mmCIF file of C-alpha atoms in Angstrom:
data_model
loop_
_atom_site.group_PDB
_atom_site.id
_atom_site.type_symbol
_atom_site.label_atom_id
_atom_site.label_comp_id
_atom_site.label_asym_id
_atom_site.label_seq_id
_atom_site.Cartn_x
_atom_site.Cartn_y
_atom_site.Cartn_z
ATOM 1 C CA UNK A 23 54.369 -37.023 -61.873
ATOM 2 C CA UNK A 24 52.545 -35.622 -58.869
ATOM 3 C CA UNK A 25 55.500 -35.388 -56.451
ATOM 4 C CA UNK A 26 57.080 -33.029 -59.186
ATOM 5 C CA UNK A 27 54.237 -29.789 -58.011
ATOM 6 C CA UNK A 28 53.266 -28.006 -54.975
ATOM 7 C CA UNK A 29 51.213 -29.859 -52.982
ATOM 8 C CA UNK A 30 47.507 -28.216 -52.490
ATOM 9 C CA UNK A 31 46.958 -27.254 -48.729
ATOM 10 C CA UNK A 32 43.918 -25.714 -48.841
ATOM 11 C CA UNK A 33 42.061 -23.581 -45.867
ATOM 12 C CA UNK A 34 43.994 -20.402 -46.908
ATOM 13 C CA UNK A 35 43.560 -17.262 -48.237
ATOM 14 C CA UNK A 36 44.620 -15.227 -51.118
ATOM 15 C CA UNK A 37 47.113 -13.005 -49.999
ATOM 16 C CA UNK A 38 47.079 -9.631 -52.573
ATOM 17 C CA UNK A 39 47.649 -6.084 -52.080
ATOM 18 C CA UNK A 40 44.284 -4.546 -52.919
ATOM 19 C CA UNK A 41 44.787 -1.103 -54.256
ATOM 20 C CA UNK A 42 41.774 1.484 -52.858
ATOM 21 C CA UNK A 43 43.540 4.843 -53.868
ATOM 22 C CA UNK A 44 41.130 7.279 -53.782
ATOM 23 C CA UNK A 45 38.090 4.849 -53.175
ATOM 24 C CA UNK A 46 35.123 5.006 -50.827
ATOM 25 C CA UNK A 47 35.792 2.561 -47.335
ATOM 26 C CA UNK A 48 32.939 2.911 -44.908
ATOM 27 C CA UNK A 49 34.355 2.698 -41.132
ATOM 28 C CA UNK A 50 31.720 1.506 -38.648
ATOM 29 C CA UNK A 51 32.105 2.272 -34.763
ATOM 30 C CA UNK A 52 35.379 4.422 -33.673
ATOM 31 C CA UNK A 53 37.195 2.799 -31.381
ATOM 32 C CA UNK A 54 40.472 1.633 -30.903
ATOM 33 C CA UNK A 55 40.148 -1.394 -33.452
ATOM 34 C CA UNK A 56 38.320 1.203 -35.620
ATOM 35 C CA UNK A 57 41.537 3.438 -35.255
ATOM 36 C CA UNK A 58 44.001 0.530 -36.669
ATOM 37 C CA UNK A 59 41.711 -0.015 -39.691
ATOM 38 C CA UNK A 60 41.252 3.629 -40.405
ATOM 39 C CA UNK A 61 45.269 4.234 -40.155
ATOM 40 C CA UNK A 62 46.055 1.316 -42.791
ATOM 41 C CA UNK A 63 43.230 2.792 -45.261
ATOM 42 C CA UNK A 64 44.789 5.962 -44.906
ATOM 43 C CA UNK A 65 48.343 4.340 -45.594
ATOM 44 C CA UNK A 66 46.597 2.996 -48.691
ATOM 45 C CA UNK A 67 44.946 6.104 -49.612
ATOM 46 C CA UNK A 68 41.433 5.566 -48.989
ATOM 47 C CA UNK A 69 38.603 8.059 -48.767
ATOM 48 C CA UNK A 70 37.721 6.879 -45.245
ATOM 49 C CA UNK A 71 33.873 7.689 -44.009
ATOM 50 C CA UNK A 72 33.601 6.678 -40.123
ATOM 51 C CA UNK A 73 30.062 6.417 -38.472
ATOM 52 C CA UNK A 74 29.747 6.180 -35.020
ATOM 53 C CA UNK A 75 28.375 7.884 -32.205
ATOM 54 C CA UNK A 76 31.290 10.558 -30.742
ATOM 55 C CA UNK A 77 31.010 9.303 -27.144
ATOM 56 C CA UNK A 78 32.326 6.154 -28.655
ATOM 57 C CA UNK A 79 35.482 7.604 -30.098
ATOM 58 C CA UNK A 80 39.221 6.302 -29.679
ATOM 59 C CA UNK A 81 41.301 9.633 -29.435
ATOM 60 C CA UNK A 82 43.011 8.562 -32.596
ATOM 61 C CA UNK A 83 39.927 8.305 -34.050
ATOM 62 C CA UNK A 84 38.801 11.957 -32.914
ATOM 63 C CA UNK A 85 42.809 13.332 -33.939
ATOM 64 C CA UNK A 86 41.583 11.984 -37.917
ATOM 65 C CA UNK A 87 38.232 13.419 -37.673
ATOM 66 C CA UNK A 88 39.100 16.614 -36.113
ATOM 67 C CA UNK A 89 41.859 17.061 -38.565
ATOM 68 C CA UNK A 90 39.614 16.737 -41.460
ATOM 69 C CA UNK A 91 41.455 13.156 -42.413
ATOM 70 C CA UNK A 92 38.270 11.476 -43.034
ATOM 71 C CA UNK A 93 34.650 12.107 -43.539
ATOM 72 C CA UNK A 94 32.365 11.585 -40.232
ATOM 73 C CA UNK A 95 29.286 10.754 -39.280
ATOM 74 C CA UNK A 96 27.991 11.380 -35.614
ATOM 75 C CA UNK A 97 25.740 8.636 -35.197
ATOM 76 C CA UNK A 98 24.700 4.839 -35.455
ATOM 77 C CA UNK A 99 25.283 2.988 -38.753
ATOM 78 C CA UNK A 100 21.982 2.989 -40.885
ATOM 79 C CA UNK A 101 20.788 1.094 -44.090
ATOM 80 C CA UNK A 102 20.732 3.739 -46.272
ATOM 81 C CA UNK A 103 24.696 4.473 -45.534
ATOM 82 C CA UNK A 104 25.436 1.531 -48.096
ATOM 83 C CA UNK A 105 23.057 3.031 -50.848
ATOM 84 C CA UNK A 106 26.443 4.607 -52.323
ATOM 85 C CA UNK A 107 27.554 2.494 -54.857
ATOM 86 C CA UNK A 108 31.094 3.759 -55.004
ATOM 87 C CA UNK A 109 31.708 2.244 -51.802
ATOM 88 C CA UNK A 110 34.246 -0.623 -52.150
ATOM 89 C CA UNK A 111 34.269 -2.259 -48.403
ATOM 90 C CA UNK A 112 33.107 -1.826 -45.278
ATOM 91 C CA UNK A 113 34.508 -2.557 -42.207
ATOM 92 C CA UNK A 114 32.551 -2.730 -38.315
ATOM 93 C CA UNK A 115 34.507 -2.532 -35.255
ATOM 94 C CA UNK A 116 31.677 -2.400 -32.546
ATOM 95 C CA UNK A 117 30.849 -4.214 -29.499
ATOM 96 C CA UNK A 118 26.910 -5.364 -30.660
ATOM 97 C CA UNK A 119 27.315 -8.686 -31.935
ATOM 98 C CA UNK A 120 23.966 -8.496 -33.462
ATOM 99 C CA UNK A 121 24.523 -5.200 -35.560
ATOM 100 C CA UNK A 122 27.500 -5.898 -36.951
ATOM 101 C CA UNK A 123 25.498 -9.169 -38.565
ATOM 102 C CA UNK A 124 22.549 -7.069 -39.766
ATOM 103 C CA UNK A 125 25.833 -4.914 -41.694
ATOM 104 C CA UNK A 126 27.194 -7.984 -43.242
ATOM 105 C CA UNK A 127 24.211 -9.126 -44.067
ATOM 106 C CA UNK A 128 23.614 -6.004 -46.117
ATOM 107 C CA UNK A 129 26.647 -6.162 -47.733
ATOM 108 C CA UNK A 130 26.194 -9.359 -48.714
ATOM 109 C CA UNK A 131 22.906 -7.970 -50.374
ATOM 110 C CA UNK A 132 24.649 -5.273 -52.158
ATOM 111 C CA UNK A 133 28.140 -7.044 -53.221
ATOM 112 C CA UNK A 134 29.996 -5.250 -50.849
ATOM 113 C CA UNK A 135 32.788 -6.716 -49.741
ATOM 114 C CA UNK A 136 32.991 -6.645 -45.887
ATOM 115 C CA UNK A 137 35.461 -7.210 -42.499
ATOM 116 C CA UNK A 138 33.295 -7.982 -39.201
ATOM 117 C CA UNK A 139 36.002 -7.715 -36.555
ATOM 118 C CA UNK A 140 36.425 -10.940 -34.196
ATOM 119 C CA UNK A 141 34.160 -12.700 -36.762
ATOM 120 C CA UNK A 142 35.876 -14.775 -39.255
ATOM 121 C CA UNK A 143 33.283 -16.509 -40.606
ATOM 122 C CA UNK A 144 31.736 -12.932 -41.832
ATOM 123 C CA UNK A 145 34.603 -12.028 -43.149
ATOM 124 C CA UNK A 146 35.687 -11.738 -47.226
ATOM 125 C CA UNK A 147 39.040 -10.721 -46.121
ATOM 126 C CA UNK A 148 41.066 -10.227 -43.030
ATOM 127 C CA UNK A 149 43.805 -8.032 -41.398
ATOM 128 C CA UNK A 150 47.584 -9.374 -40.835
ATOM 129 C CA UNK A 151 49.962 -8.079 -38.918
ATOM 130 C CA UNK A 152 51.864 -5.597 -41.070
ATOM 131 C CA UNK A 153 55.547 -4.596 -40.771
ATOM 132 C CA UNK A 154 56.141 -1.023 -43.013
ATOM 133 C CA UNK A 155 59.294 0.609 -44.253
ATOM 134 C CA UNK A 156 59.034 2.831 -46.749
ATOM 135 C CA UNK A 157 57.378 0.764 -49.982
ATOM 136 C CA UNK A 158 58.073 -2.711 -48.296
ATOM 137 C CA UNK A 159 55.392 -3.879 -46.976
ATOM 138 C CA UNK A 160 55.068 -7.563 -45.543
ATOM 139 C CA UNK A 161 51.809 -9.068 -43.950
ATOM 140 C CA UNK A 162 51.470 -11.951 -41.773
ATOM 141 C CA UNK A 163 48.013 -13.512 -41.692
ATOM 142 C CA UNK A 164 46.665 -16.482 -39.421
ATOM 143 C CA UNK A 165 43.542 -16.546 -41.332
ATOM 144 C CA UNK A 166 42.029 -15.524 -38.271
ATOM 145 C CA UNK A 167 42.986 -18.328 -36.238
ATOM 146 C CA UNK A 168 45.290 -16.259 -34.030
ATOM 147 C CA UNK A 169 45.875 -12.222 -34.846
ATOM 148 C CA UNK A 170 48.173 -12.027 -31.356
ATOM 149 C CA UNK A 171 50.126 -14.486 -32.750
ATOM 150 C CA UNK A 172 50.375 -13.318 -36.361
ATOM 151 C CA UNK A 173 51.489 -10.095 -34.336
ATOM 152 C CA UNK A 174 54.497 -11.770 -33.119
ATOM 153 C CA UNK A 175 55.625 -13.488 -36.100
ATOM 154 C CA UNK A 176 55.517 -10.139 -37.864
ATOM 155 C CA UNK A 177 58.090 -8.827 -35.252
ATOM 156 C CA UNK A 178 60.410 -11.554 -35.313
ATOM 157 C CA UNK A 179 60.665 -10.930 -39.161
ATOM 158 C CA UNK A 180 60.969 -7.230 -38.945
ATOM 159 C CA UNK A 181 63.842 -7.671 -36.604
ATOM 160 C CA UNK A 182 65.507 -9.990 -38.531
ATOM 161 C CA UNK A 183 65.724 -7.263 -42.079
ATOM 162 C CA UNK A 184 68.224 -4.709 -42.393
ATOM 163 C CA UNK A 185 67.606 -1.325 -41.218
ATOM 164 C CA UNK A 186 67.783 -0.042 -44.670
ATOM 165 C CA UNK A 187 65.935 -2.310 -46.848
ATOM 166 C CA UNK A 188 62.775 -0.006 -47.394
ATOM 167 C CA UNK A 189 65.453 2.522 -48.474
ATOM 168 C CA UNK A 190 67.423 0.117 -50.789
ATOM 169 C CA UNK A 191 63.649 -0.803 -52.467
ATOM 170 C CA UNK A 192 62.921 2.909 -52.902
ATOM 171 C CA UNK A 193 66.123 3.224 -54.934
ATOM 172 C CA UNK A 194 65.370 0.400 -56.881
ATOM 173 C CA UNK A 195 61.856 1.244 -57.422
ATOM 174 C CA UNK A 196 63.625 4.747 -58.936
ATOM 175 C CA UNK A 197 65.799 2.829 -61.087
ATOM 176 C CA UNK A 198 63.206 0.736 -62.603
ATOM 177 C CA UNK A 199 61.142 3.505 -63.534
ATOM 178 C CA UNK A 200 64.181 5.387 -65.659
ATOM 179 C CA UNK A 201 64.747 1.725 -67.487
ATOM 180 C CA UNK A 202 61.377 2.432 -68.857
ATOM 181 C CA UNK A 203 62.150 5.589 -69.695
ATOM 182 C CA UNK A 204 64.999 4.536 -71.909
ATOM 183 C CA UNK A 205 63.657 1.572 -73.010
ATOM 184 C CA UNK A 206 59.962 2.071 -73.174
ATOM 185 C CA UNK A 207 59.322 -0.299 -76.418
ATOM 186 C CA UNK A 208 57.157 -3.819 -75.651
ATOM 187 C CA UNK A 209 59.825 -5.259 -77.587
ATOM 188 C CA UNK A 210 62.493 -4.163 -75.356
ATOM 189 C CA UNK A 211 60.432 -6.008 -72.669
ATOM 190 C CA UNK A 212 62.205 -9.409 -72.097
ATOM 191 C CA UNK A 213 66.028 -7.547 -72.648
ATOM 192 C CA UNK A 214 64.746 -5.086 -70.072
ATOM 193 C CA UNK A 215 63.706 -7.279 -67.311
ATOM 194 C CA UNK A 216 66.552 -9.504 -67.830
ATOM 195 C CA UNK A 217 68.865 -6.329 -67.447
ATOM 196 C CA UNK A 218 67.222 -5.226 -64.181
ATOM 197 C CA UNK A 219 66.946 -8.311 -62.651
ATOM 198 C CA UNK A 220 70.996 -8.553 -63.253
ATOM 199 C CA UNK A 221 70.645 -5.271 -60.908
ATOM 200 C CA UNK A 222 68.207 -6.323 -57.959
ATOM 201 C CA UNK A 223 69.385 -8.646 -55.879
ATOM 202 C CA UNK A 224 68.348 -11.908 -55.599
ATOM 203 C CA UNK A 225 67.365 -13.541 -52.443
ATOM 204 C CA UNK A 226 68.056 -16.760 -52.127
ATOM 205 C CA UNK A 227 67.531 -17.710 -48.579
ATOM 206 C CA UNK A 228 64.979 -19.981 -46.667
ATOM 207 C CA UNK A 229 66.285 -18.747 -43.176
ATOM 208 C CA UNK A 230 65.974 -15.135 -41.621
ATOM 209 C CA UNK A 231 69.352 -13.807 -42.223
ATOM 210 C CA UNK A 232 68.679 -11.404 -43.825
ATOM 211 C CA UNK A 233 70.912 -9.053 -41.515
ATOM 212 C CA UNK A 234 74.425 -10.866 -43.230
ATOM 213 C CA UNK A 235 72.895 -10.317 -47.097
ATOM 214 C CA UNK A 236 75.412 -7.272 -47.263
ATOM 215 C CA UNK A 237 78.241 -9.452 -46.784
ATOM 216 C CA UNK A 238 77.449 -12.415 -49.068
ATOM 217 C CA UNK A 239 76.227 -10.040 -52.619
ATOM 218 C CA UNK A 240 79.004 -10.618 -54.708
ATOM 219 C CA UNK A 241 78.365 -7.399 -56.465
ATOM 220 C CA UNK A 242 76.124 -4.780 -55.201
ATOM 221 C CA UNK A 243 74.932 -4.576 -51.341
ATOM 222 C CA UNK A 244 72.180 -2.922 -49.611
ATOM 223 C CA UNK A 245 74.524 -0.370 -48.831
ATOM 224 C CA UNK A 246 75.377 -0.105 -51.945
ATOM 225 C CA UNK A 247 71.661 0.658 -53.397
ATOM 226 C CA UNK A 248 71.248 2.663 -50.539
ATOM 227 C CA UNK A 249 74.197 5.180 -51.446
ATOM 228 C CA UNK A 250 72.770 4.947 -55.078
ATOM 229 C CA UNK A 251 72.670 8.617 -56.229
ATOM 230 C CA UNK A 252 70.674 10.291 -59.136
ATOM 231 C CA UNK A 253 73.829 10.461 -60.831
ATOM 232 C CA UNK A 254 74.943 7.248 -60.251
ATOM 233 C CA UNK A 255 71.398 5.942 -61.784
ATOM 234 C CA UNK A 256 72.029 7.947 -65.187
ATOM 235 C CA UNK A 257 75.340 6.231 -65.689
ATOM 236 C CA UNK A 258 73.731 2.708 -64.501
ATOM 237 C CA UNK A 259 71.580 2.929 -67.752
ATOM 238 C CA UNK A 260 74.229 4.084 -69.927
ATOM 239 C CA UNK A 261 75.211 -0.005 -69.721
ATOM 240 C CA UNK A 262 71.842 -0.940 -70.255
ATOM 241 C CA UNK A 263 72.565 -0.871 -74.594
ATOM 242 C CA UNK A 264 75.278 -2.692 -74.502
ATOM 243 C CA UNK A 265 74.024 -5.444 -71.705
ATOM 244 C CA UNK A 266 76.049 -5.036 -69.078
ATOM 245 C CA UNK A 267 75.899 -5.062 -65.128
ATOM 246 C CA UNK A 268 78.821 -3.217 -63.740
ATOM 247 C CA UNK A 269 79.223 -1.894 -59.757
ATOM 248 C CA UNK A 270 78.915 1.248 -57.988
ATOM 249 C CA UNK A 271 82.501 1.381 -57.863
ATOM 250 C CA UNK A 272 83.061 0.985 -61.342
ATOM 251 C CA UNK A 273 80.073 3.168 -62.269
ATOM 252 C CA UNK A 274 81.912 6.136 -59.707
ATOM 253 C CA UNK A 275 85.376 5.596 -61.468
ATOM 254 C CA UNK A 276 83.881 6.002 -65.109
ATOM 255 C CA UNK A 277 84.322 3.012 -66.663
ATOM 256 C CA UNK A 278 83.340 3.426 -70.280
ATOM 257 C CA UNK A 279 80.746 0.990 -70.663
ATOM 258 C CA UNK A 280 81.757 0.009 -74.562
ATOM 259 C CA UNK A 281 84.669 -0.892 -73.489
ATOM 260 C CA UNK A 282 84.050 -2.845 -70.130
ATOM 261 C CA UNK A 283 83.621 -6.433 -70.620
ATOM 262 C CA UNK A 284 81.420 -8.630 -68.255
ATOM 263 C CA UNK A 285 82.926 -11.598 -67.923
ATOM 264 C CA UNK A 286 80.256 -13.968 -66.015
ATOM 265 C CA UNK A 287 82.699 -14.641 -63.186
ATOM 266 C CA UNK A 288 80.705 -12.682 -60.771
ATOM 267 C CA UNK A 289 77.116 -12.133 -60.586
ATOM 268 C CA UNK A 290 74.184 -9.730 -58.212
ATOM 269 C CA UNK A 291 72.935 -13.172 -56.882
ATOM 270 C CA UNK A 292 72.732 -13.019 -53.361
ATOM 271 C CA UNK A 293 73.185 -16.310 -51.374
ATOM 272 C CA UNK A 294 73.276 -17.094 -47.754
#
């Protein structure tokens, strides 16, 4: 019975996509580790607060203060900077060893989750190497067993995807949102996911070849969702009633989705 699950390999960590739009990340020391961790809060929408002294400051780290992009603090990190209770993490990037104990050790006081660079074991979460484009966003993490080499994973991926895939999600991200629009009842819930899913393509692939998925969708390509056109998304949902998954060509030519009929001999699987 056991050889029919996953097998448990534990000594990992639980990969999510924490959401801090419009919360409070505390940013301590300003250098050029500082200035990766203050960019990806920004990408995530954080309200960023940076302490550290300004003769310790990366230049990308002066361009966000200078530019109002975050709220600073000219100085050493102090106690009372984690008496704010709507702070939701803190993360240290200095070279003192000692300090940036004495900050997790606060946190730890206060609940706080926390990221002490270059010290895994004071760590409640790390950093992968992140490729971005547009809303995709993948992370590679070595549980801090090797970030150069997480870096170089992450590239090998990202050079394996199709230039437009960010685009092709953004389009489908569009669509999705409209199907709710027309079909907004709970109870339409299981017709509507099983109606969009039709849509997305599905990647079934355990190799990086990703670059040849245009040519092996038996309906709809990247391309295809690329080119995707408000227009094109209004008449898309027009087949939505009577369950049906037609293509872009069709969809351009005006088929008259009553009368179409689907006949199962093609599909928006995608198979390499």
């Amino acid at each position: 019975m056991a050889e029919k699950f996953p097998k448990v390999e534990g000594g990992g960590s639980l990969i999510l996509a924490w959401q801090v739009k419009n919360k409070k990340v505390l940013v301590v020391g300003g250098g050029e580790v500082a200035a990766g961790r203050v960019l990806n809060l920004l990408n995530a929408d954080a309200k960023v607060t940076v302490i550290s002294p300004r003769d310790g400051l990366n230049d990308e780290v002066a361009y966000r203060i200078d530019h109002r992009e975050v709220q600073y603090f000219d100085r050493k990190f102090e106690p009372s900077d984690l008496d704010d209770d709507q702070i939701t993490m803190v993360l240290t990037a200095v070279d003192d060893p000692e300090a940036s104990s004495q900050i997790w050790k606060l946190c730890k006081e206060r609940k706080i989750a926390a990221n002490i660079a270059d010290v895994p074991p004071e760590c409640d979460f790390y950093f992968g190497s992140v490729h971005r484009d547009g809303p995709l966003q993948i992370m590679v993490s070595t549980n801090g067993n090797g970030p150069k080499m997480a870096n170089i994973v992450r590239r090998r991926i990202a050079a394996n995807l199709p230039p437009n895939i960010g685009n092709a999600i953004a389009k489908v991200g569009e669509l999705r949102k409209k199907l709710r629009a027309v079909a907004p009842g709970n109870d339409q819930g299981p017709k509507r996911m099983k109606w969009y899913v039709a849509v997305v393509m599905l990647f079934k692939s355990t190799k990086l070849t990703y670059s040849r998925m245009s040519n092996v969708c038996l309906q709809w390509s990247l391309e295809d969702l690329c080119d995707m056109e408000e227009e094109d998304m209004s008449q898309l949902l027009q087949y939505y009633t009577p369950d049906k998954v037609p293509s872009l060509n069709q969809i351009r030519l005006g088929d008259d989705p009553d009368e179409w009929k689907f006949d199962g001999s093609f599909g928006w699987a995608c198979v390499v």
